[in-house]
XYZ file of C-alpha atoms in Angstrom:
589
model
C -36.316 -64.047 9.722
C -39.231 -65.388 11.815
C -39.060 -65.100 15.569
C -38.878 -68.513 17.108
C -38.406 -67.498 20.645
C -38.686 -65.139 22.711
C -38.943 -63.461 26.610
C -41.431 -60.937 27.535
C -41.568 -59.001 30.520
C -39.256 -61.376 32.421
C -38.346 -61.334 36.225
C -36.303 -63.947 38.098
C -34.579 -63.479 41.109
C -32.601 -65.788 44.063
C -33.469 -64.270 46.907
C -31.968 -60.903 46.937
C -30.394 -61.233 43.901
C -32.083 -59.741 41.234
C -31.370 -61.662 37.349
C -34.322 -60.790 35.416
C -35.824 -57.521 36.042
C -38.795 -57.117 33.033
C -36.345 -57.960 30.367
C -37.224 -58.818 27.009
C -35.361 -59.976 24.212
C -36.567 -62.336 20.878
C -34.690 -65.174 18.893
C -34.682 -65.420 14.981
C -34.434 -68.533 13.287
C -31.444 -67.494 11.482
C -29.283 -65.176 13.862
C -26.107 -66.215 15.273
C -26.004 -64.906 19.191
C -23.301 -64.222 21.682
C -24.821 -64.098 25.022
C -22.418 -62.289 27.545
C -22.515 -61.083 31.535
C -20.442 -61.165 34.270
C -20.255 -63.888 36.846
C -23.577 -64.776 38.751
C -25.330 -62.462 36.102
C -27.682 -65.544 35.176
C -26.691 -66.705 31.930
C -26.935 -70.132 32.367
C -30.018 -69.342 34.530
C -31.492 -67.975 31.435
C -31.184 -70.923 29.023
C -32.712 -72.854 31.438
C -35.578 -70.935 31.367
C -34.974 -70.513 27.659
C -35.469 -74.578 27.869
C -38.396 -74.731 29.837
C -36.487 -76.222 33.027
C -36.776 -73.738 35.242
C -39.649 -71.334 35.412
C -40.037 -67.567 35.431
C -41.391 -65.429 38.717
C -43.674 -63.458 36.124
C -43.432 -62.501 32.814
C -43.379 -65.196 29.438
C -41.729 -67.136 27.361
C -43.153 -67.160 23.917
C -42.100 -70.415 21.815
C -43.293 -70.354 18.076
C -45.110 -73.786 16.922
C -42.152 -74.018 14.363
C -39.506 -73.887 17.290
C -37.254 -77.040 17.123
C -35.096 -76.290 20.350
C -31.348 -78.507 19.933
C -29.257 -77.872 23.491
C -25.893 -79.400 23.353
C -25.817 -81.357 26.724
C -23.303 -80.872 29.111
C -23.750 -84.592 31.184
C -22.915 -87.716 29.752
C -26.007 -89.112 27.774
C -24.036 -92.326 26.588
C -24.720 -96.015 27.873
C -22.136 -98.171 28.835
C -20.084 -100.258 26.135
C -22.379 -98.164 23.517
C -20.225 -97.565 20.673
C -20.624 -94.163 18.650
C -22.716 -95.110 15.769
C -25.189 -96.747 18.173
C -25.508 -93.982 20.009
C -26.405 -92.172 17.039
C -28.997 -94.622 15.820
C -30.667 -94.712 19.745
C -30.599 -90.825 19.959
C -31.741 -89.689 16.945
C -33.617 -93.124 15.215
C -32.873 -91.966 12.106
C -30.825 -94.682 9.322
C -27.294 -95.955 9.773
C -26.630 -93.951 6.449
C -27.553 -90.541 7.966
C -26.258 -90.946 10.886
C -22.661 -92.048 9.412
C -23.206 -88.995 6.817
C -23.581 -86.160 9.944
C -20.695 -87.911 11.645
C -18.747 -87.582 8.702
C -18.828 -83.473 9.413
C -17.279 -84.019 12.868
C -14.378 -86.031 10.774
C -16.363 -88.814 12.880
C -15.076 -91.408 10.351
C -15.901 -94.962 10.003
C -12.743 -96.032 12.326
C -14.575 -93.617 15.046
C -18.174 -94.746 14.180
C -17.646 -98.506 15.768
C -15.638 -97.195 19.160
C -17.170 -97.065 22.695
C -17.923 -93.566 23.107
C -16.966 -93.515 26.875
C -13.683 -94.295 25.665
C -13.079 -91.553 23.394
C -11.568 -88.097 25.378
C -13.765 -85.119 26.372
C -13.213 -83.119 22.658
C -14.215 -86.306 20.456
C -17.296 -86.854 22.471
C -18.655 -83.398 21.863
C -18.514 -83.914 18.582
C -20.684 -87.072 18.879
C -22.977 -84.888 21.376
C -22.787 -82.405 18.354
C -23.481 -85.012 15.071
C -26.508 -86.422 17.201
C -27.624 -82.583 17.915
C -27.523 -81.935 14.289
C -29.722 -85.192 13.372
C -32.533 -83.991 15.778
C -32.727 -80.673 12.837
C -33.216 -78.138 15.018
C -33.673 -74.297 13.687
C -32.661 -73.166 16.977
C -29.520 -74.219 19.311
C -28.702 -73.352 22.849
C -24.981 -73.401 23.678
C -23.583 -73.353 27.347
C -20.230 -73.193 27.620
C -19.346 -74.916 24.432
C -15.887 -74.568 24.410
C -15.111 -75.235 28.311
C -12.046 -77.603 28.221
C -12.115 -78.381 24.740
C -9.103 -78.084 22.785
C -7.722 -75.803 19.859
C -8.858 -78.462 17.194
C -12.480 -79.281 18.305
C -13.095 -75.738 19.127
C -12.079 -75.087 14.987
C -14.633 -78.067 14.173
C -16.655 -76.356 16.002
C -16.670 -73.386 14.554
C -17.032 -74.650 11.647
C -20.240 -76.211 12.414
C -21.634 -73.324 13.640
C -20.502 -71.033 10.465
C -22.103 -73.432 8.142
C -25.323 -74.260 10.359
C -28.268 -72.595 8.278
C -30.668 -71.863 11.279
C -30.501 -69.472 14.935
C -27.849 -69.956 17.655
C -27.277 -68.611 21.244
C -24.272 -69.273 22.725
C -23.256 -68.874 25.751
C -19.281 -68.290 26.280
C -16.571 -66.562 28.046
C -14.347 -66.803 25.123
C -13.745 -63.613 22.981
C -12.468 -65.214 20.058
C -14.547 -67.826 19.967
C -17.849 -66.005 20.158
C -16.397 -63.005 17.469
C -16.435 -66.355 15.172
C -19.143 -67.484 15.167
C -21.754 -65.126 16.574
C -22.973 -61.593 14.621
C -25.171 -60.541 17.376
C -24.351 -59.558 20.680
C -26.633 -60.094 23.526
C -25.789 -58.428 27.149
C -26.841 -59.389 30.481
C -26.142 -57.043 33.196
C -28.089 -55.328 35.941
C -31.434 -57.748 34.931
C -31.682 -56.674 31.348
C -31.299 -58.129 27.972
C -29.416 -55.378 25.681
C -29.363 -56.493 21.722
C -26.618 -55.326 19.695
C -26.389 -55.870 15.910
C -22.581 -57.001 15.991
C -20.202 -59.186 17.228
C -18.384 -59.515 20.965
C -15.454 -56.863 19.515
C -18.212 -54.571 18.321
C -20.257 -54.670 21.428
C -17.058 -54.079 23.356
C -16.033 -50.905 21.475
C -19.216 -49.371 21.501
C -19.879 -50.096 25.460
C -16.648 -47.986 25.684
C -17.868 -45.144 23.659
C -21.216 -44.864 25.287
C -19.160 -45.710 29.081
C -16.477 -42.197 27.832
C -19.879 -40.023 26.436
C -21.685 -40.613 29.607
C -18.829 -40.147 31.921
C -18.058 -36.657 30.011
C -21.837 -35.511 29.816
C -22.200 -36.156 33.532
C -18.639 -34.197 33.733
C -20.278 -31.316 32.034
C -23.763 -31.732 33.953
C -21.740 -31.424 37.524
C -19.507 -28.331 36.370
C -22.757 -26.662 35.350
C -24.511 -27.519 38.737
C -21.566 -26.295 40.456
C -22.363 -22.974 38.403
C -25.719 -22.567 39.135
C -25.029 -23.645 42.945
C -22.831 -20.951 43.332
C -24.755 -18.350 41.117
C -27.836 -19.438 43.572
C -25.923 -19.186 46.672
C -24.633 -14.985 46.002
C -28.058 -14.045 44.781
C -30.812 -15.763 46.529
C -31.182 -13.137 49.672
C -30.810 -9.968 47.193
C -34.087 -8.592 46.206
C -32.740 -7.477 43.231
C -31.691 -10.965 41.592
C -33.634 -12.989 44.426
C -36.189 -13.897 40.876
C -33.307 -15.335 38.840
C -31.928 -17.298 41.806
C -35.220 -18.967 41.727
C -35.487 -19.369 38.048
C -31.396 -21.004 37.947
C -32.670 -23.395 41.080
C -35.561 -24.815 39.015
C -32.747 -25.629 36.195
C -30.515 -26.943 38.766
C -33.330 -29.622 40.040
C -33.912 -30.742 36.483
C -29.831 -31.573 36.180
C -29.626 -35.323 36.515
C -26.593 -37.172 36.304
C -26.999 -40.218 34.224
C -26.159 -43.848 35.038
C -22.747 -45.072 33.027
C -23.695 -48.074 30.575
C -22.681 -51.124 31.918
C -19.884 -49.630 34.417
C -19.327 -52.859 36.700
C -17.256 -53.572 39.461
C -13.960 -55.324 37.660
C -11.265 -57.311 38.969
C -8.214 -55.584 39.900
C -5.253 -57.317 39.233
C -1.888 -57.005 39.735
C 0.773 -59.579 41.029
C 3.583 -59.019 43.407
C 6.715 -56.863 42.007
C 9.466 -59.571 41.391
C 13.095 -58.498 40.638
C 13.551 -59.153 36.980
C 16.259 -62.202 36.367
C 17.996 -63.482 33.033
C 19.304 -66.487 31.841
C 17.330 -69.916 32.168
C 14.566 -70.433 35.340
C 13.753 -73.696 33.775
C 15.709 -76.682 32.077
C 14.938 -80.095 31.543
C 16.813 -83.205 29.990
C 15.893 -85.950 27.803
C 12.958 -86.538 30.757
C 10.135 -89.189 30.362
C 7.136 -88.254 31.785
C 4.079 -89.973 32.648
C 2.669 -92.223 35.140
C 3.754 -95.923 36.733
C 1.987 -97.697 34.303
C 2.799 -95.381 31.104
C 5.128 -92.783 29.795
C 3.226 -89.558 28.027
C 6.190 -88.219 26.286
C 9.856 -88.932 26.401
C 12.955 -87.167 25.396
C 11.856 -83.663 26.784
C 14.704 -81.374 26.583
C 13.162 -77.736 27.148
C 14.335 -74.459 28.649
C 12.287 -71.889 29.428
C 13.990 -67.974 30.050
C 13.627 -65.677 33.006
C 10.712 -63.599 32.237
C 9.036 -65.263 29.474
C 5.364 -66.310 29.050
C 5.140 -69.970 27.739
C 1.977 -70.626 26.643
C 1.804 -74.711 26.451
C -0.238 -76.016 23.453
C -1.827 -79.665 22.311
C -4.267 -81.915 21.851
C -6.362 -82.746 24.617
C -5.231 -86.116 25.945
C -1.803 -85.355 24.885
C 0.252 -84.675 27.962
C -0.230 -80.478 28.634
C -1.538 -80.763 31.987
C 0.965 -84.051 32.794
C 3.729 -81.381 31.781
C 2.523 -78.970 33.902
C 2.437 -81.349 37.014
C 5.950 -82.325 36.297
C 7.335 -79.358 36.456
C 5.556 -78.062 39.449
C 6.100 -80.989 41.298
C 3.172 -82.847 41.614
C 4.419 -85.437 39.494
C 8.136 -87.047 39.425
C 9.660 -87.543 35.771
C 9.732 -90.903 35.308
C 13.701 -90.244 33.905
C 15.899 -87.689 33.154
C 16.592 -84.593 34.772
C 14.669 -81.262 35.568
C 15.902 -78.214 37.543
C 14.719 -74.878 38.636
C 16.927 -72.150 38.375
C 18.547 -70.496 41.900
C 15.906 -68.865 43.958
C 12.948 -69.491 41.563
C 9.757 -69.775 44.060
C 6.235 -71.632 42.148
C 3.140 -70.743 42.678
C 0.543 -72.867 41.158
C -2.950 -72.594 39.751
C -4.081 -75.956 39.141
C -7.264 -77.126 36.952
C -10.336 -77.808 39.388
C -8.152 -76.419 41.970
C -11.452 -74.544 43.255
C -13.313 -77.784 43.918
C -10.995 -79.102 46.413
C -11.093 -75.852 48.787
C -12.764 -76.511 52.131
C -16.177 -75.698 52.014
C -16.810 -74.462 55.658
C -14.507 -71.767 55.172
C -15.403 -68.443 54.605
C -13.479 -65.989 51.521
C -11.056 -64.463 54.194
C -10.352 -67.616 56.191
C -9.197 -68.961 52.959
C -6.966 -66.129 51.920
C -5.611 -65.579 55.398
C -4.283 -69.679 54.943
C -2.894 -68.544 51.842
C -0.920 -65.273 52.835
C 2.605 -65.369 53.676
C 3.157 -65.145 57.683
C 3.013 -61.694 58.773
C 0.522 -60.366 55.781
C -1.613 -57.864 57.316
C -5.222 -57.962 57.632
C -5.988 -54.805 56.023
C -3.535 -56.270 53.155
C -5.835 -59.383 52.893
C -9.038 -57.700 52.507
C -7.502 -55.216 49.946
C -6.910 -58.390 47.901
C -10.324 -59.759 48.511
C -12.267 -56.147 47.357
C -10.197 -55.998 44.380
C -11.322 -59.563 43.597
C -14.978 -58.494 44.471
C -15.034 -60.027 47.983
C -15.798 -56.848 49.898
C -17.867 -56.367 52.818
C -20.664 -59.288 53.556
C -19.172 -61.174 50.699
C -15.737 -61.390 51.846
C -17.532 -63.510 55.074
C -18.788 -65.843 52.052
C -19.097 -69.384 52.828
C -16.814 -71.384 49.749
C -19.843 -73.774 49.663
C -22.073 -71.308 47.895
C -19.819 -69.687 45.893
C -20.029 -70.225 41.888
C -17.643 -71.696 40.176
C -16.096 -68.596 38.655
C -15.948 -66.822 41.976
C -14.045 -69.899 43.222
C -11.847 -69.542 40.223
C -11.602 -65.756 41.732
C -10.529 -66.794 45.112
C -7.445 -68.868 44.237
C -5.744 -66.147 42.157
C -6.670 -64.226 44.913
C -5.081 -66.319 47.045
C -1.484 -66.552 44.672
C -1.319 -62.386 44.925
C -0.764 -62.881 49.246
C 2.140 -65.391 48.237
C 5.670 -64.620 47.476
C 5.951 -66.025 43.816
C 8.295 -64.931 40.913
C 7.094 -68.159 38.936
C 3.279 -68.925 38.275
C 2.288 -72.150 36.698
C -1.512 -72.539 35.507
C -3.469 -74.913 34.144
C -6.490 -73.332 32.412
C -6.767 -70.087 34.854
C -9.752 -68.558 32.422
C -11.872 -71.538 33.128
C -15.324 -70.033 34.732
C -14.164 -66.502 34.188
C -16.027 -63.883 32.601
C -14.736 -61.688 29.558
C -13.725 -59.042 31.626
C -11.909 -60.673 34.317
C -10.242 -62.725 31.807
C -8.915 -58.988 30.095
C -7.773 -58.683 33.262
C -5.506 -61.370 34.316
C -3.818 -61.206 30.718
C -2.968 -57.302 30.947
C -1.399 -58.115 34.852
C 0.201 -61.246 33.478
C 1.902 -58.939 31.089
C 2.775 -55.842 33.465
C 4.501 -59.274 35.235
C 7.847 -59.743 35.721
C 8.343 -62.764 36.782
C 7.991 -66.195 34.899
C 4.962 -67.605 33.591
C 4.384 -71.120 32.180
C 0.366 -71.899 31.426
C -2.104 -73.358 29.540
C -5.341 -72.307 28.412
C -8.066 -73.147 25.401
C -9.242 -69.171 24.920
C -7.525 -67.948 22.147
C -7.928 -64.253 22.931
C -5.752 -65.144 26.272
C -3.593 -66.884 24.662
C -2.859 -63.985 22.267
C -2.362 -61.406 24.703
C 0.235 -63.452 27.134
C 1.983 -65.830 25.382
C 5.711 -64.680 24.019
C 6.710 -68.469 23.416
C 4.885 -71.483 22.781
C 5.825 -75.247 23.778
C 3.999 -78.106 21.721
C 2.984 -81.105 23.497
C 2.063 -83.798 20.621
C 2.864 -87.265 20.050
C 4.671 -88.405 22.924
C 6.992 -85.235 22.356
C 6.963 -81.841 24.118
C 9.371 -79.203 22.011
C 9.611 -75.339 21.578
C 7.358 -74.440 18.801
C 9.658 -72.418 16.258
C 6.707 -69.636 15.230
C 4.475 -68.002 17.266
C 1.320 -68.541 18.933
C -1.016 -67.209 15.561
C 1.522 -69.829 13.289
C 0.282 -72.794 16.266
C -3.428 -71.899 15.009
C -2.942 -71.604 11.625
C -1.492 -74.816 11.847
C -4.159 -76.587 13.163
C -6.947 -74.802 11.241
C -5.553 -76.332 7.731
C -5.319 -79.267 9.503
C -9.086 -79.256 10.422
C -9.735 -78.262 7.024
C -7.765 -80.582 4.984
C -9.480 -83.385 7.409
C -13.079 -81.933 6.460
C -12.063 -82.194 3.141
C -10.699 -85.669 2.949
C -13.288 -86.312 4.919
C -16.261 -85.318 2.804
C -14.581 -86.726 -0.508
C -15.044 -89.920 -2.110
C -13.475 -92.972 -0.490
C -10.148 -93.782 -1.937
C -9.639 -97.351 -4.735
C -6.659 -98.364 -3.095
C -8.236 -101.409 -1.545
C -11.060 -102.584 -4.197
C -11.702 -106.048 -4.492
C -9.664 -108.597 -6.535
C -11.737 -108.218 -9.087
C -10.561 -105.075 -10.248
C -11.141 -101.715 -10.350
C -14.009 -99.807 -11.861
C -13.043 -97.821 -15.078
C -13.266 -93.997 -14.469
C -16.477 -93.217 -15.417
C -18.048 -96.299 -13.591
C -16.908 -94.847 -10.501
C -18.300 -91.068 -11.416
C -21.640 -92.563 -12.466
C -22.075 -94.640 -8.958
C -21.020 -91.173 -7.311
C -23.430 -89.191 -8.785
C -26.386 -91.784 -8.778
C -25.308 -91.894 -4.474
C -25.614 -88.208 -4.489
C -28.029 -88.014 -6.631
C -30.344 -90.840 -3.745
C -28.988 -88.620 -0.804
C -30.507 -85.217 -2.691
C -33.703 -86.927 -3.057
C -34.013 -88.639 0.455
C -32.984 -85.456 2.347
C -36.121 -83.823 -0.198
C -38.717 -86.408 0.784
C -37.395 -86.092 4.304
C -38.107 -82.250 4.095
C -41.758 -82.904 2.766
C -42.481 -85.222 4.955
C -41.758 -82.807 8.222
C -43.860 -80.342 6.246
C -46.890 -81.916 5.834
C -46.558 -83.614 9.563
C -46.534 -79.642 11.143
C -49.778 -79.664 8.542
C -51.461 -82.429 9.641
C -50.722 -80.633 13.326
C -52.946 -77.813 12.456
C -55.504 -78.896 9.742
C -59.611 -79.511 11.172
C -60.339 -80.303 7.488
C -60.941 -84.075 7.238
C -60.867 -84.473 3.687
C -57.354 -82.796 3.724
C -56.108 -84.892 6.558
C -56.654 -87.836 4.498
C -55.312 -86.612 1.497
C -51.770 -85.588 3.623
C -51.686 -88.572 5.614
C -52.124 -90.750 2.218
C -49.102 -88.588 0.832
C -46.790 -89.221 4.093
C -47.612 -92.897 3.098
C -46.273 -92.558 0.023
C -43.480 -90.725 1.052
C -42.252 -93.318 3.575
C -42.720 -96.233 0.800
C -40.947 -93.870 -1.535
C -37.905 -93.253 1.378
C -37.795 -97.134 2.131
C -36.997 -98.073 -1.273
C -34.344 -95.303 -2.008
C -32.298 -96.204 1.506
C -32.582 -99.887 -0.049
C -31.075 -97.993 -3.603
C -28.336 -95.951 -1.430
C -26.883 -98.695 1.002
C -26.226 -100.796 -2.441
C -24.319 -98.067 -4.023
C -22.702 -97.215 -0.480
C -20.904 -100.563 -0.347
C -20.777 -100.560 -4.143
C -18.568 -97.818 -3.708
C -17.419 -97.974 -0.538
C -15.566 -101.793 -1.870
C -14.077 -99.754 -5.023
C-alpha cells in the first residue's frame, strides 16, 4: 500500500486560531478514511491544502508522482442546456461508450444520459459529478461533505461506489453511519493534530471513551496521592527528625503531573424546555393537496400524528418532505382540504438554511435576546449561549463571521428561550459535527413534547424517530414498519436497480426482423465483453508506459515506448469501431 500523499510537519493558523500545529499524517492508495473534528477544527481547511489551493504557514505536503487526486466538486461545473452525456464527453474526453458504461454504475441510464443536467435535482447530479470523477481514474479521492442534502437513495449509491472503488479515499463527513460504511480508518482532527486510528467512526468513538475514563481515573489516583504527600510534607517538614523524608516525598510530589484527557472538548449541552406531557392527536390532516399555485406535490394527505411522538419524515429528494413540512408549520397554505393543530399546541420551527437569513450585524446575544420569550432573563440567555459554546468574547460574535455550523448552533439555541411543546425541523444536523449531532438526538429523546423532522443522517434518524411518514409519489402516508424497514427498503431497491442496470438490455423491442436465437445473443455478449476487457487493458498499458515515458532519459527507449503507444492507440481505434457495432447490434435485439 504505497503512500500517495502525505503532510509533514504542518502548521496553519487564522489569526489566533490555531488548525495545524506540526501535524503529520500520510494517505495510502488503497485506504478508506473518515476524517472527523468538531466545528471550525479545519477539515475542510485541510483538503484544501490537501488540493494544493490553499497553502501551508510551514511544514509540506508530499504528493507521490503516481498521485491521481479526484475531488468531488461541490459548485456547479455544468454549462447551460448541456445534457448529461455531454458533459461526460467535455469533462473527461474519453468515448461515448465509456462514458455511458461509468454512468451505467450511477443507474445513469440511457433515458438520463440525453437530459439537461441543470434540470435533474441535487441527488441525480452528484451522481453525474461522481460518473465523470470516476472517468478521470483517480487512485485517490477527496470527499467534502458528500452526503450534505442528499437523500437516503443516492447516499446508498453512494456507498456503493465507494465500497467497490479499488483505490484511497478521505472523506470528510458529519454522518456516523455513513462514514462507519464506507471508511476503515479513522482520522481525528482536534487541538491541531492529525490522530490515525486503524478502525472505523464506531471504533474510534469507543476507544476515545476508554482512553477519556483511564485518564480521568489515573489523574484521580495522581491527585489523591498528591494530596498524601502534601499532607505527609506539611506535619513533617519543620521536625528534624523526618525534616529528610519531607524533602525526599516533595521531590516525588513535583514529578506528579496530571495528564491532559484525550480529546475532552467543550460539547453542546442540550436540553429543551419541560413541556407537560399530552395524549391523543396534536396533529390531523384531511384528504389535503399540497403544493404550490402552479402545481400540487401530493394530494389526498390524511395523517395524524400523536402527542409525544417523534415523526421522522422520509423521501426522495424532490418529492414533497420539506413542502410537507411548510404546510404544516404554516408557511405554506394546503392548496385543499383540511389541517388542524390540536388545543394549545405552540410550533417552533427549525427551517433548512434558516441560518443564512439571520441578520448579519447582529451579534450571538442580540440574536438570542430577539428570540427569548418577554421577560427571559439575561443571565438565562447567556446560560443558553455557553451551553451552545457562545461564552465570553464569543457570545459578542458578529453572525457575519460565524461558520455555518455555528449558525446552525445559534438557531437551536435560539428555539430553547421559546415556549414550544411542538418542534418542526427540516434537516437540523446539517453543518453539525458528530458530537453535537449525539447531542440533539439524546435531548430530542429526554423531550416531551412533539417532534415532526426530517433529516438525511441515518444515525439521527435511528436514535429519534418512533414513527415514520413516507412522502413518495404525490402521496404522503404513515409508513407501517419502522425506520430500519424504510432503509431496507430502499437499499434492495438500489440494488435491484444496479443490477438491472448492469445486465444485458432486454429483446422486447428487437427489430421486425426477428429475434436472435439464444446463442446469437450470448455470442454478441461475450464478444462486447470480451472488446470492453481488452480496451480497458490497452487503456491500462497505455497510462503505464505514458508515466514511463515521464521519467525515461534513455532515447532509444523513448522511441521504442512512444512507437508502442502508437500502436496501442491504432489498436484502441479499431476495437471502439468493433464495440459500437456490437453495442447497437445488441442494443436493437
Amino acid at each position: 500500500m504505497p503512500i500517495v500523499l502525505s503532510l509533514q510537519d504542518a502548521h496553519k493558523r487564522y489569526g489566533p486560531q490555531i488548525l495545524l500545529d506540526g501535524a503529520s499524517c500520510a494517505l495510502t492508495d488503497d485506504q478508506k478514511v473518515g476524517l472527523i473534528g468538531r466545528n471550525g477544527a479545519g477539515k475542510s481547511t485541510l483538503c484544501r491544502i490537501l488540493l494544493g489551493d490553499e497553502e501551508l504557514d510551514a511544514g509540506e505536503v508530499v504528493r507521490s508522482k503516481k498521485l491521481r487526486l479526484g475531488y468531488l466538486r461541490q459548485h456547479d461545473p455544468f454549462h447551460d442546456g448541456e445534457t448529461v452525456l455531454d458533459f461526460l464527453l467535455r469533462d473527461s474526453e474519453q468515448p461515448d461508450w465509456r462514458c455511458g458504461q461509468v454512468a451505467w454504475r450511477f443507474a445513469l441510464g440511457d433515458d438520463m444520459l440525453g437530459r439537461p443536467v441543470r434540470e435533474l435535482s441535487g441527488g441525480w447530479q452528484t451522481r453525474v459529478k461522481l460518473a465523470a470523477l470516476l472517468l478521470h481514474d483517480p487512485n485517490l479521492l477527496i470527499l467534502d461533505e458528500p452526503t450534505n442534502f442528499l437523500d437516503l437513495r443516492t447516499q446508498v449509491l453512494l456507498e456503493h461506489f465507494l465500497k467497490d472503488f479499488k483505490a484511497g479515499v478521505l472523506v470528510v463527513s458529519h454522518d456516523r453511519e455513513f462514514l462507519k460504511d464506507t471508511c476503515d480508518n479513522t482520522l481525528e482532527m482536534s487541538r491541531g493534530e492529525l490522530t490515525m486510528y486503524p478502525g472505523d467512526v464506531d471504533g474510534f468513538l469507543a476507544n476515545l471513551d476508554e482512553r477519556r475514563e483511564h485518564d480521568r481515573r489515573l489523574n484521580a489516583a495522581t491527585l489523591a496521592k498528591r494530596k498524601q504527600l502534601e499532607t505527609f510534607i506539611n506535619k513533617n517538614r519543620a521536625n528534624a527528625n523526618t525534616a529528610s523524608q519531607a524533602r525526599n516525598k516533595a521531590k516525588q510530589l513535583d514529578r506528579l503531573e496530571l495528564v491532559e484527557v484525550a480529546g475532552d472538548e467543550a460539547t453542546v449541552g442540550f436540553s429543551f424546555p419541560q413541556v407537560e406531557p399530552r395524549k391523543g392527536p396534536a396533529l390531523r390532516t384531511d384528504n389535503m393537496t399540497i403544493g404550490y399555485p402552479d402545481r400540487a406535490v401530493a394530494e389526498g394527505v390524511s395523517v395524524e400524528v400523536e402527542h409525544g411522538s417523534r415523526v421522522g419524515v422520509v423521501g426522495d429528494n424532490g418529492q414533497g418532505k420539506t413542502t410537507f413540512l411548510r404546510t404544516v408549520c404554516g408557511s405554506l397554505d394546503p392548496k385543499s382540504g383540511s389541517m388542524k393543530w390540536g388545543f394549545g399546541c405552540q410550533v417552533g420551527v427549525y427551517a433548512q438554511h434558516v441560518y443564512t437569513t439571520l441578520r448579519e450585524e447582529h451579534t450571538v446575544l442580540d440574536y438570542l435576546e430577539l428570540q427569548a420569550v418577554p421577560g427571559t432573563k439575561q443571565q438565562a440567555i447567556k446560560k443558553i449561549a455557553g451551553s451552545f459554546l457562545f461564552s465570553g468574547a464569543a457570545a459578542q460574535k458578529k453572525i457575519k463571521v460565524l461558520s455555518g455550523g455555528e449558525r446552525a448552533r445559534l438557531v437551536l439555541a435560539g428555539l430553547l428561550l421559546e415556549n414550544h411543546n411542538v418542534l418542526v425541523l427540516d434537516e437540523p444536523g446539517n453543518h453539525l459535527d458528530v458530537e453535537t449531532i449525539e447531542a440533539l438526538a439524546a435531548a430530542l429523546k429526554r423531550y416531551e413534547g412533539t417532534v415532526i423532522f426530517t433529516s438525511h443522517d441515518r444515525y439521527f434518524m435511528r436514535e429519534v424517530a418512533n414513527t415514520v411518514i413516507e412522502v413518495r409519489e404525490g402521496r404522503v402516508v404513515s409508513f407501517p414498519a419502522s425506520y430500519d424497514d424504510y432503509v431496507y427498503r430502499i437499499e434492495r431497491e438500489v440494488e435491484e436497480g444496479l443490477r438491472s442496470e448492469s445486465s444485458a438490455r432486454p429483446a422486447d423491442d428487437a427489430p421486425t426482423g426477428g429475434k436472435p436465437s439464444g446463442k446469437q445473443s450470448r455470442d454478441a455478449q461475450k464478444r462486447l465483453k470480451s472488446a470492453e476487457r481488452k480496451i480497458a487493458k490497452l487503456d491500462d498499458e497505455k497510462k503505464e508506459i505514458n508515466e514511463k515515458l515521464l521519467t525515461t532519459t534513455d532515447p532509444k527507449k523513448a522511441q521504442e515506448l512512444h512507437e508502442r503507444v502508437t500502436a496501442i492507440a491504432a489498436e484502441v481505434e479499431t476495437l471502439e469501431e468493433e464495440w459500437l457495432e456490437l453495442s447497437q447490434e445488441v442494443g436493437a435485439w
